[in-house]
Coordinates of C-alpha atoms in Angstrom, one line a residue:
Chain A
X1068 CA 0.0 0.0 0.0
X1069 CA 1.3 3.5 -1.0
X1070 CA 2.2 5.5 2.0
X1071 CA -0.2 8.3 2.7
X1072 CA 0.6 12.1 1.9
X1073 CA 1.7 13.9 5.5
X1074 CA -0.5 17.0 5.2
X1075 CA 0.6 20.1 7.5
X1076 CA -2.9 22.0 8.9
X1077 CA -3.1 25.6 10.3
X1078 CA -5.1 28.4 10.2
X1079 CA -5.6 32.0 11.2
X1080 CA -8.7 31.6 13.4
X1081 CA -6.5 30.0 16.1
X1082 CA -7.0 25.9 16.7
X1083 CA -10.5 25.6 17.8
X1084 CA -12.2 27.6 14.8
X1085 CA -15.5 25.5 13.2
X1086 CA -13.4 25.8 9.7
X1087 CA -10.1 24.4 10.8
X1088 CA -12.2 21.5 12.2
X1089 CA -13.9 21.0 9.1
X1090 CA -10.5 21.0 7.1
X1091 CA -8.5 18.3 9.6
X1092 CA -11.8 16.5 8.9
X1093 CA -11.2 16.0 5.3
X1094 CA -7.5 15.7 5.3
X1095 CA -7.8 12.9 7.6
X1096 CA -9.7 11.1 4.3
X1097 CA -6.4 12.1 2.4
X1098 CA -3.1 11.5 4.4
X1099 CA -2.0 11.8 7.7
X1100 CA -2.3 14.8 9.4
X1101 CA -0.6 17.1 11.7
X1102 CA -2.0 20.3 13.1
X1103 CA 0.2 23.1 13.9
X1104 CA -2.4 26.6 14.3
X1105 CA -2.3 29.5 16.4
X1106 CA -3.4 29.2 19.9
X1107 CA -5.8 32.1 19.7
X1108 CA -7.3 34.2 16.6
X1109 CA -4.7 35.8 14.6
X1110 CA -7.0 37.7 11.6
X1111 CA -5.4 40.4 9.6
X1112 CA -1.8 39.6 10.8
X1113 CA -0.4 39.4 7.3
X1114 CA 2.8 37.5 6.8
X1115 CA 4.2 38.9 10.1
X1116 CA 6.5 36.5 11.9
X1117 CA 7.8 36.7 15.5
X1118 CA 11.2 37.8 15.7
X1119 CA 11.2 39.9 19.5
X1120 CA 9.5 37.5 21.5
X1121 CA 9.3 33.5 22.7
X1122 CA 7.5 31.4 21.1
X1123 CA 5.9 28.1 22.6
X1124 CA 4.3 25.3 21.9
X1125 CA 2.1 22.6 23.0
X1126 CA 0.7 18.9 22.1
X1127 CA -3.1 19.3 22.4
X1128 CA -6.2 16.7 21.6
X1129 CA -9.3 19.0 20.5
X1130 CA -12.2 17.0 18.9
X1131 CA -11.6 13.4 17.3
X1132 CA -9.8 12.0 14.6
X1133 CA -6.4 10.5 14.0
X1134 CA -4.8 13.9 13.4
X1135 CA -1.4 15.2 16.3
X1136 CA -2.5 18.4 17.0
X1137 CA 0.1 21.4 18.1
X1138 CA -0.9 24.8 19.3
X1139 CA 1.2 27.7 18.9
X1140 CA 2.0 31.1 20.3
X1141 CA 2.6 32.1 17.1
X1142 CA 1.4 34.1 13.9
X1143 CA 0.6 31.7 11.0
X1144 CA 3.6 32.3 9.2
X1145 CA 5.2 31.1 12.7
X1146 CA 3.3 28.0 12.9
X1147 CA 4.1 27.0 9.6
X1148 CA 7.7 27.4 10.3
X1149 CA 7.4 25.5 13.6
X1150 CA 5.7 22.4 12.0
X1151 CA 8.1 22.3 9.2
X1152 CA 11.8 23.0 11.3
X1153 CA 10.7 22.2 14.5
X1154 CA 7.6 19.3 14.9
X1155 CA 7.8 17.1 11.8
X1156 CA 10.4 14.4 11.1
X1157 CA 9.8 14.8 7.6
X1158 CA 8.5 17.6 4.9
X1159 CA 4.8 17.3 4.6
X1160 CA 3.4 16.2 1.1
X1161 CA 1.0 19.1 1.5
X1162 CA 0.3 22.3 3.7
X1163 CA -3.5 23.7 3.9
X1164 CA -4.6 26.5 5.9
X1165 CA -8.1 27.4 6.7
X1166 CA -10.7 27.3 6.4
X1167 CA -10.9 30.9 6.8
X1168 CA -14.2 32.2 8.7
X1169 CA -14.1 35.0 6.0
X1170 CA -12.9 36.2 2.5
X1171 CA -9.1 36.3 1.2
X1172 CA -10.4 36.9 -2.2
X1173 CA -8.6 39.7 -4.2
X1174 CA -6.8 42.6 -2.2
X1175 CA -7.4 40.6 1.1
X1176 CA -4.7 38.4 0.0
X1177 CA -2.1 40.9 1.2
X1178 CA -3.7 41.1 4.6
X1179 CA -4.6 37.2 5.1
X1180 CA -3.1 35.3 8.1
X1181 CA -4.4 32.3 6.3
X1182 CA -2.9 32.8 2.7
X1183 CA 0.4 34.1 4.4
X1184 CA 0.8 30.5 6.0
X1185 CA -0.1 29.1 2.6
X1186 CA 2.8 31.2 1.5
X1187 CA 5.0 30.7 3.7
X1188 CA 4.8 26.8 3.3
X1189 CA 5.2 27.6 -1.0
X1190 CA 8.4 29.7 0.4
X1191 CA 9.3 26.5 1.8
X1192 CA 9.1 24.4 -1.3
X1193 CA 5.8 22.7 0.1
X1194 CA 2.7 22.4 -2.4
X1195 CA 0.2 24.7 0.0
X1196 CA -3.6 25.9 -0.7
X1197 CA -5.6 28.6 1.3
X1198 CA -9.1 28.1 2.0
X1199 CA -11.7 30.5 2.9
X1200 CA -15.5 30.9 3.1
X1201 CA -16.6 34.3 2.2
X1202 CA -19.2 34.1 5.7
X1203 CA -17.8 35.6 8.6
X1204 CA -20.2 34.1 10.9
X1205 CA -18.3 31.5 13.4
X1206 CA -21.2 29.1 13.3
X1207 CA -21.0 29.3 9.3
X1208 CA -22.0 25.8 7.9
X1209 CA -19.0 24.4 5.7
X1210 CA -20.6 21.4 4.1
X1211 CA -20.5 22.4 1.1
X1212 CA -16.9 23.1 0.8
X1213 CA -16.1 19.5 1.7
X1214 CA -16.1 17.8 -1.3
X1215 CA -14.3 21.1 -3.2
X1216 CA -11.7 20.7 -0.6
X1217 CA -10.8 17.3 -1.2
X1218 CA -10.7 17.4 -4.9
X1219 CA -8.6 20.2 -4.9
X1220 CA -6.5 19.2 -2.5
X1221 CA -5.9 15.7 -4.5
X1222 CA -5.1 17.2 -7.9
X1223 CA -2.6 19.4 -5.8
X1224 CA -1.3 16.1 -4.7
X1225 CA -1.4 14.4 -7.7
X1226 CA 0.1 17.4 -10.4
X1227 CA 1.7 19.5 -7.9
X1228 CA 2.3 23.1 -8.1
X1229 CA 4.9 25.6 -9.9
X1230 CA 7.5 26.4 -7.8
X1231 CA 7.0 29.8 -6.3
X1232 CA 3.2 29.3 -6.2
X1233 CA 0.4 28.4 -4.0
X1234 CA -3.2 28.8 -4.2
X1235 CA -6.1 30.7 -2.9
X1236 CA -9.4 29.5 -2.7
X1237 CA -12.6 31.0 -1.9
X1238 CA -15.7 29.6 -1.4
X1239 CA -19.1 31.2 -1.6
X1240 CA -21.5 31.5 1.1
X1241 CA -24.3 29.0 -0.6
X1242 CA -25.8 25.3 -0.1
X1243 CA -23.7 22.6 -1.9
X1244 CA -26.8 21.9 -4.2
X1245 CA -26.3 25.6 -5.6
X1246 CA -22.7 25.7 -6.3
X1247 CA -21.6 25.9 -9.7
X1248 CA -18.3 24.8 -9.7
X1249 CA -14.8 25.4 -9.8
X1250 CA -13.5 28.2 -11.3
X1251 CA -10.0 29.3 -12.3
X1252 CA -9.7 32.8 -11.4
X1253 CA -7.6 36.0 -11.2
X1254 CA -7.0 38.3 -8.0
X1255 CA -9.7 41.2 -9.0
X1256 CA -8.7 45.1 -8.6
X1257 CA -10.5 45.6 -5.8
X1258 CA -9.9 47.2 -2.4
X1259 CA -10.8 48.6 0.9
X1260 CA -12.2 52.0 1.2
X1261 CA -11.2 52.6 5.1
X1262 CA -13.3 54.9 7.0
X1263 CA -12.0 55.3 11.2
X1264 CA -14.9 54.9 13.6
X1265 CA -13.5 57.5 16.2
X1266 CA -14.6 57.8 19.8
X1267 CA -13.4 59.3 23.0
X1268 CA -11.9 57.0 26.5
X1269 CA -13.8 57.5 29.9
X1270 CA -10.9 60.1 30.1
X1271 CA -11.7 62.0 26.9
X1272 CA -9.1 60.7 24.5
X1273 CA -9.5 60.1 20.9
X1274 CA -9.3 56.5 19.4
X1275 CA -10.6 54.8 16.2
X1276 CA -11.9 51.4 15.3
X1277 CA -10.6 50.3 11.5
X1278 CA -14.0 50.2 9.6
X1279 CA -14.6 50.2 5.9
X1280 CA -16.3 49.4 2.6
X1281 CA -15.4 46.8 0.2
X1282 CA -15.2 48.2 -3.5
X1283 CA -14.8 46.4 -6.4
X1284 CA -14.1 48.4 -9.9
X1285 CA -13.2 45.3 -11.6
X1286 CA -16.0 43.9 -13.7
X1287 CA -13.7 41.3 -15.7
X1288 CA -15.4 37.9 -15.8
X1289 CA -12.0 35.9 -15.4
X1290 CA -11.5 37.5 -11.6
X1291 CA -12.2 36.0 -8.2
X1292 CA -14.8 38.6 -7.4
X1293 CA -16.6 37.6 -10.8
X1294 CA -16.4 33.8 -9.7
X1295 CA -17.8 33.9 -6.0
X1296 CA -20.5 36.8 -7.0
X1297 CA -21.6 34.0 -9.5
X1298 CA -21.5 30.6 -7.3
X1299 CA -18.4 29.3 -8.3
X1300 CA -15.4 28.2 -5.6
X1301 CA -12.7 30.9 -7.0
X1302 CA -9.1 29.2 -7.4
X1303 CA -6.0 31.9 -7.9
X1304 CA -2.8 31.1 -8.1
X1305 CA -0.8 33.3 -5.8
X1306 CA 2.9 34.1 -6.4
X1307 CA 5.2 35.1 -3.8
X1308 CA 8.3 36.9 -6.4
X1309 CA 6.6 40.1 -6.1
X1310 CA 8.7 41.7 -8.7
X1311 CA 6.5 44.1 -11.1
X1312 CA 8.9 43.0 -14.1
X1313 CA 6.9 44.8 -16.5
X1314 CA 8.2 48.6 -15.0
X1315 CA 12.0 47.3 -14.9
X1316 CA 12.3 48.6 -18.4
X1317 CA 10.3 51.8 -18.0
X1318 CA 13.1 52.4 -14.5
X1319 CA 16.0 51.7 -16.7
X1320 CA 15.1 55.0 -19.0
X1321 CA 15.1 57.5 -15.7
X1322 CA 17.7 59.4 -15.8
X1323 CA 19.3 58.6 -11.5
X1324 CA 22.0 61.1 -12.3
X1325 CA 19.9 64.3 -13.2
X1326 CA 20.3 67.1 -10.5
Chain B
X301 CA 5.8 79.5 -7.0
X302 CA 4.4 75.8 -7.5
X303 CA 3.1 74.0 -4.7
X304 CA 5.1 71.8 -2.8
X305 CA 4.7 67.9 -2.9
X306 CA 3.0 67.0 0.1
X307 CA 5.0 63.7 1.5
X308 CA 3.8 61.3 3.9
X309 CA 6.5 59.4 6.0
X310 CA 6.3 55.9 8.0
X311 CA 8.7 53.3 8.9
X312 CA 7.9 50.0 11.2
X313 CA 10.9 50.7 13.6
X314 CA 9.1 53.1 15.5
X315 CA 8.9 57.0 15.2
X316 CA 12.0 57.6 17.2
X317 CA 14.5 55.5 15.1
X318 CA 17.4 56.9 13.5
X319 CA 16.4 55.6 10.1
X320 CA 13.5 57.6 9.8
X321 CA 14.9 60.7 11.0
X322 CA 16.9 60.7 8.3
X323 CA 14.4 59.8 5.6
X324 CA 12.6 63.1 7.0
X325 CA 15.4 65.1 6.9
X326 CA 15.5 64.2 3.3
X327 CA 11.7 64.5 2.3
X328 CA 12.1 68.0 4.1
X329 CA 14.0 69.5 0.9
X330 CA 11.6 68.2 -1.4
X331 CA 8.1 68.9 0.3
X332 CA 5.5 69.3 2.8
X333 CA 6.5 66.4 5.4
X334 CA 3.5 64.8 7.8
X335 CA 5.3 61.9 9.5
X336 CA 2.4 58.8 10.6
X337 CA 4.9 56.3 12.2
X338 CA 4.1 53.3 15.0
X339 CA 4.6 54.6 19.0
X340 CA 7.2 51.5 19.5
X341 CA 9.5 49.1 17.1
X342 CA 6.6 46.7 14.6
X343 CA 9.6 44.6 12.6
X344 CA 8.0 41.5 11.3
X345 CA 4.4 42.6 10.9
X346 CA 4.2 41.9 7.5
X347 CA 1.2 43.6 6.2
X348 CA -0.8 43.2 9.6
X349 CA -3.6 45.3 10.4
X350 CA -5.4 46.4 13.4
X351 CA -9.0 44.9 13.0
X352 CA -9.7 43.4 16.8
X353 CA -8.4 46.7 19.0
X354 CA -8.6 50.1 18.9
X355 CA -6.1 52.6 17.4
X356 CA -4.0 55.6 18.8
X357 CA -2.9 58.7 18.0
X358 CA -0.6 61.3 19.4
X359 CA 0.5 64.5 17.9
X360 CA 4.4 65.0 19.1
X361 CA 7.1 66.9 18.6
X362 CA 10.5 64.9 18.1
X363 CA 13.8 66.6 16.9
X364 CA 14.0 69.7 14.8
X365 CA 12.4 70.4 10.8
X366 CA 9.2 71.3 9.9
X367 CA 7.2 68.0 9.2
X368 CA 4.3 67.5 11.2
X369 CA 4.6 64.2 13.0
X370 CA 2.0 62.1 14.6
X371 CA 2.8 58.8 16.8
X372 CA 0.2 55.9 16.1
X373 CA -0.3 52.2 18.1
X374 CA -0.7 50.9 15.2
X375 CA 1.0 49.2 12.8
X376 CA 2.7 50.6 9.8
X377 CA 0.1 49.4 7.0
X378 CA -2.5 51.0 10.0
X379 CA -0.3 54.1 10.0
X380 CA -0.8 54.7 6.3
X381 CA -4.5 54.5 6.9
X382 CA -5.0 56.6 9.1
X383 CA -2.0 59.2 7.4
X384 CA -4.4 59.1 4.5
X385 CA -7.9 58.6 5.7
X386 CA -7.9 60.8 8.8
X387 CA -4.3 62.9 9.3
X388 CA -4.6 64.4 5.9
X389 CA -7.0 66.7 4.0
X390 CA -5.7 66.0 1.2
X391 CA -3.9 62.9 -0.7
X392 CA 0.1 62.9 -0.5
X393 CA 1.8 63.2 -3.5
X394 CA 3.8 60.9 -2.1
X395 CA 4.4 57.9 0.5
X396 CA 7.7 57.2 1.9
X397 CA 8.7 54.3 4.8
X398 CA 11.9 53.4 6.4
X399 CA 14.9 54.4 6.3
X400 CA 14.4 50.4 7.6
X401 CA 17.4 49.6 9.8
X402 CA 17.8 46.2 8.1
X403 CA 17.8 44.8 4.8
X404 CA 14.7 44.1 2.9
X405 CA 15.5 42.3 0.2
X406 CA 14.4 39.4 -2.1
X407 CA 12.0 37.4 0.0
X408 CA 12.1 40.0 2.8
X409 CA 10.0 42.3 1.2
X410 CA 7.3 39.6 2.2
X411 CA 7.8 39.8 6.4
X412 CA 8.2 43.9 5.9
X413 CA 6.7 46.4 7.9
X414 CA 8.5 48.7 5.9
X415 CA 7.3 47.4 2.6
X416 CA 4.2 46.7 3.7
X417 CA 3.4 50.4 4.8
X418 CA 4.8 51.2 1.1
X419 CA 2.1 48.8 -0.6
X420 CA -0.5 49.9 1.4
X421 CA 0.2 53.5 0.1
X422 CA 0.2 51.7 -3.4
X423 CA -3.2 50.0 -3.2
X424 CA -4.4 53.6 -1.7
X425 CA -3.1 54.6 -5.3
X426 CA -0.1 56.8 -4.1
X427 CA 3.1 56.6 -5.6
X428 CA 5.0 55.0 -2.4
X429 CA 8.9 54.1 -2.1
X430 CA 10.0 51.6 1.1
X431 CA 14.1 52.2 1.7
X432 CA 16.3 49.7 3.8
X433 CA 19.9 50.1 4.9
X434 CA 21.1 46.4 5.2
X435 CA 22.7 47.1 8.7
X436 CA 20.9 45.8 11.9
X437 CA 22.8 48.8 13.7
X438 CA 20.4 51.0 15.7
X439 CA 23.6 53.3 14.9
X440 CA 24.3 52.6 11.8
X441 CA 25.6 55.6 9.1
X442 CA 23.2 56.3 7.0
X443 CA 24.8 59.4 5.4
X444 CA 25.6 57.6 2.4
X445 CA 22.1 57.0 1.5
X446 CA 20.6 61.0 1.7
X447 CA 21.6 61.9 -2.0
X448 CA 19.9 58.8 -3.5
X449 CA 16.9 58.9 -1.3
X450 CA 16.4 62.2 -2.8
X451 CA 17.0 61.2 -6.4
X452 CA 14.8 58.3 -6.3
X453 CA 12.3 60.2 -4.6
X454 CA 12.4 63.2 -7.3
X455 CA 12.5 60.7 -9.8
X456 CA 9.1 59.1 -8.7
X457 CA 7.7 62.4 -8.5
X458 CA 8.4 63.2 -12.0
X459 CA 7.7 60.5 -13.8
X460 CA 4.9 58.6 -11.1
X461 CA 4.6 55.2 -11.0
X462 CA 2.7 52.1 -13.1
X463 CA -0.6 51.4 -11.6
X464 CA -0.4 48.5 -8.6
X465 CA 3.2 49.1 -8.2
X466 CA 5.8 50.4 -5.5
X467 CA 9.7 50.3 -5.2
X468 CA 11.8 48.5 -2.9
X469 CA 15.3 50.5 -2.2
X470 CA 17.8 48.8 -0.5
X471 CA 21.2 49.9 0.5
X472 CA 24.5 48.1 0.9
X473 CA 26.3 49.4 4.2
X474 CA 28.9 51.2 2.3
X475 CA 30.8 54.6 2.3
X476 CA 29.4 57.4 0.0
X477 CA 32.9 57.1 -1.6
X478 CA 32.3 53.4 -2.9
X479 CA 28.9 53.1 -3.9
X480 CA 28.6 52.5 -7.8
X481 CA 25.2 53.9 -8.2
X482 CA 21.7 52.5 -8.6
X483 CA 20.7 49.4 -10.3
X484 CA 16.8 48.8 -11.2
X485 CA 16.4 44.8 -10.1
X486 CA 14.4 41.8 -9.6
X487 CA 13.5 40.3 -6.2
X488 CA 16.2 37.3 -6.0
X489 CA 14.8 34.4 -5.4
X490 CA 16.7 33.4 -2.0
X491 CA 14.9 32.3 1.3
X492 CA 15.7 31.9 5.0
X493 CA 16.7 28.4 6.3
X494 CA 14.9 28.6 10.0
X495 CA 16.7 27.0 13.1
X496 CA 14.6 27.5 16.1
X497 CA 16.8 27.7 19.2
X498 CA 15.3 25.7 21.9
X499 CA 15.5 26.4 25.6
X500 CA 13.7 25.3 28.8
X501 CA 11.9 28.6 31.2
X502 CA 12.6 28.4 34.6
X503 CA 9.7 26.1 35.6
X504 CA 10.8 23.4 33.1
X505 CA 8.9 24.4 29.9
X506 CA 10.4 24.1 26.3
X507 CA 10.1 27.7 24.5
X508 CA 12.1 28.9 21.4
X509 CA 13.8 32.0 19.4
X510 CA 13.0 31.7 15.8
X511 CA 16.9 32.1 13.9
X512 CA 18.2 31.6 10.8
X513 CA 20.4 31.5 8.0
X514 CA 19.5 33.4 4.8
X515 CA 20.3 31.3 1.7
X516 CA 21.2 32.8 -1.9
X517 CA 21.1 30.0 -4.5
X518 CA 19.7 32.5 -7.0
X519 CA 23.5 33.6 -8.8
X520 CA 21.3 36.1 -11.3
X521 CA 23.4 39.5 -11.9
X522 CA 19.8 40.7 -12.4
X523 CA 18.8 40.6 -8.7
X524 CA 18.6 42.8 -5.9
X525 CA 20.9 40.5 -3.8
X526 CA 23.9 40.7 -7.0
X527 CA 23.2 44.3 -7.1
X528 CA 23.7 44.8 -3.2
X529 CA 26.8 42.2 -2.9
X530 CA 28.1 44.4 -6.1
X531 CA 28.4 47.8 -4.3
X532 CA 24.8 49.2 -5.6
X533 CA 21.7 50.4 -4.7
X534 CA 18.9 48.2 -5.3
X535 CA 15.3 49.5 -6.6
X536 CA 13.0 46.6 -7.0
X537 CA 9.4 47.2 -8.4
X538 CA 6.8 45.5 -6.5
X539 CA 3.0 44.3 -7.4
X540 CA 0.4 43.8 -5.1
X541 CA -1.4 41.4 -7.6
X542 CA -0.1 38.1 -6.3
X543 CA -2.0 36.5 -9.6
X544 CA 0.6 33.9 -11.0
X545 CA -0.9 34.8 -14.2
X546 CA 1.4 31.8 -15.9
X547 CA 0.2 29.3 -13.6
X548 CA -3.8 29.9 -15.5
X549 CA -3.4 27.6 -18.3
X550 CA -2.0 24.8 -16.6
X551 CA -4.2 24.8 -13.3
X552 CA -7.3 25.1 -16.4
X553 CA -6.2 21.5 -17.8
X554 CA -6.8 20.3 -14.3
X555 CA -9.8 17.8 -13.8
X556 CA -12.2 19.1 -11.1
X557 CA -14.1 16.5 -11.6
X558 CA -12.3 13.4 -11.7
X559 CA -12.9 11.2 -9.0

């Protein structure tokens, strides 16, 4: 019998989020799983890593299944790190991170605990996939991505990856029986329009809540804006060389020596 | 007599740090300078944003120059919010971060607070520069980087920038005297080999230091890491689309549906 992919599991939501449960559940139908996720949430943390502080670890058993679990001081980015360097006697076949209580389609990429652990884990050389369901509700229901998961997460297996990239999956917030299927997608030009909540302290000081408006300008139908609006589970590659190599010939004609 | 630029200026080693008092004693001969900068060192935020606590400002008053400076709790991407969305009444002509006491580049520019401030101005649609001097010094001489700084800077003023993109200067800890100018790269395609050192606390528990070893196996003269090793300065442009657009095809002769 072939031996079975070792599949590295972490998240953003920290170790007891409905979604990360929901993906150790299908990766224990895959390969053999270890769980290495943030011991409390960790949303909006981009790819920061913990370089001024301790980190710590420690072997935990939350719900069933066959999966080791770990739970980590750390970022996402950390945790990845951690499993790879420190807990696992050999490279995982496969890192997943999710699912996300929440989009990381488009512009959300860049601030995404979840696809920065992907990330991290493609830095690594590992094949690596970020889930997310576009419902920020903590009780979402996640049946429907179930079957997605596992097929993607097989041909992912199966093909691998390009070196350098991972992927970034969203999943709409819909009932399995209205999803349209998968769809091969762009990151659309969309972004944040931030307005600042601000209030005054008991003792009469200004501070601010981060608020804001999602806006999307992009109306092209090969983006993953286009897909999820539609009913179809968005799929974008994600590259981490973040080099804009179509202004290096533009930079070369400025003149750096003009006064 | 035309307007002056109006410059925004933000760094993720805190408000205090050498490295950005001399990036505003820079911007202060080429513009109006409001300085939006975190209250305490943020290295290794990545792109992290402050969406589950509240934010801070302070107006203060540190060294001499006429830039207005405000000191945030935030992070850096944060700091540009709020530079833009509440500090200003009007958008900055340009957004500078850094000088970064460190170096940021190749994969670096991914675990940047620095950067990440830069692409955040980018995405806000401002012309936005990140600078790093690759010398971890608190101390370190950063006279030789002034005159470029200011060319660079002009130079983006002039001519703007493509649409979704930002530059990523770096600096090789040199003497004025031996620099051989500026060189208009790609990110290198080197990584960090982690080691995390492991240690027992004082009541018996394991905890650990995330180190490391960066690793260069990408000899291209065309990279940032050739360019700094080479006696130059280093200008990288940088996309916020992650899209591996090449990756499409291929992941489109995938079978979803295979069983």
């Amino acid at each position: 019998m072939p031996k079975k992919p070792l599949i590295l599991v972490t998240n953003d939501d920290g170790i007891t989020a409905p979604g990360i449960r929901t993906l150790i559940e299908v990766m224990n139908t895959i390969g053999d799983v270890v769980v290495v996720a943030p011991d409390s949430p960790q949303s909006g943390m981009g790819h920061a890593i913990t370089i001024n502080s301790t980190l710590h670890i420690e072997k935990v058993t939350i719900g069933n299944g066959n999966q080791l679990e770990y739970s980590s001081s750390g970022t996402p980015a950390d945790c990845v790190k951690l499993g790879v360097k420190q807990i696992l006697d050999r490279r995982p076949d496969l890192c997943v991170s999710g699912i996300n209580h929440g989009s990381n389609s488009s512009i959300n990429v860049i601030y995404s605990g979840t696809m920065s652990a992907a990330i991290e884990a493609g830095i690594e050389g590992i094949p690596a996939i970020g889930f997310s369901l576009c419902d920020y509700n903590w009780n979402a229901n996640f049946d429907h991505c179930k079957a997605y998961i596992k097929t993607i997460a097989e041909n992912v297996l199966k093909h691998g990856l390009d070196s350098g990239t991972v992927l970034n999956v969203n999943f709409p917030k819909l009932d399995t029986t209205e999803l349209k299927g998968i769809k091969v997608c762009r990151q659309a030009k969309a972004n944040w329009e931030e307005v600042f909540d601000q209030r005054k302290s008991p003792n009469g000081k200004d501070y601010y809540w981060l608020t804001g408006k999602f806006v999307n300008l992009d109306k092209g139908e090969d983006t993953d804006e286009w897909a999820l609006a539609n009913g179809y589970v968005s799929v974008v590659p994600v590259q981490f060389d973040l080099t804009a190599h179509h202004s290096i010939q533009e930079l070369n004609t400025w003149d750096f020596n003009e006064k």
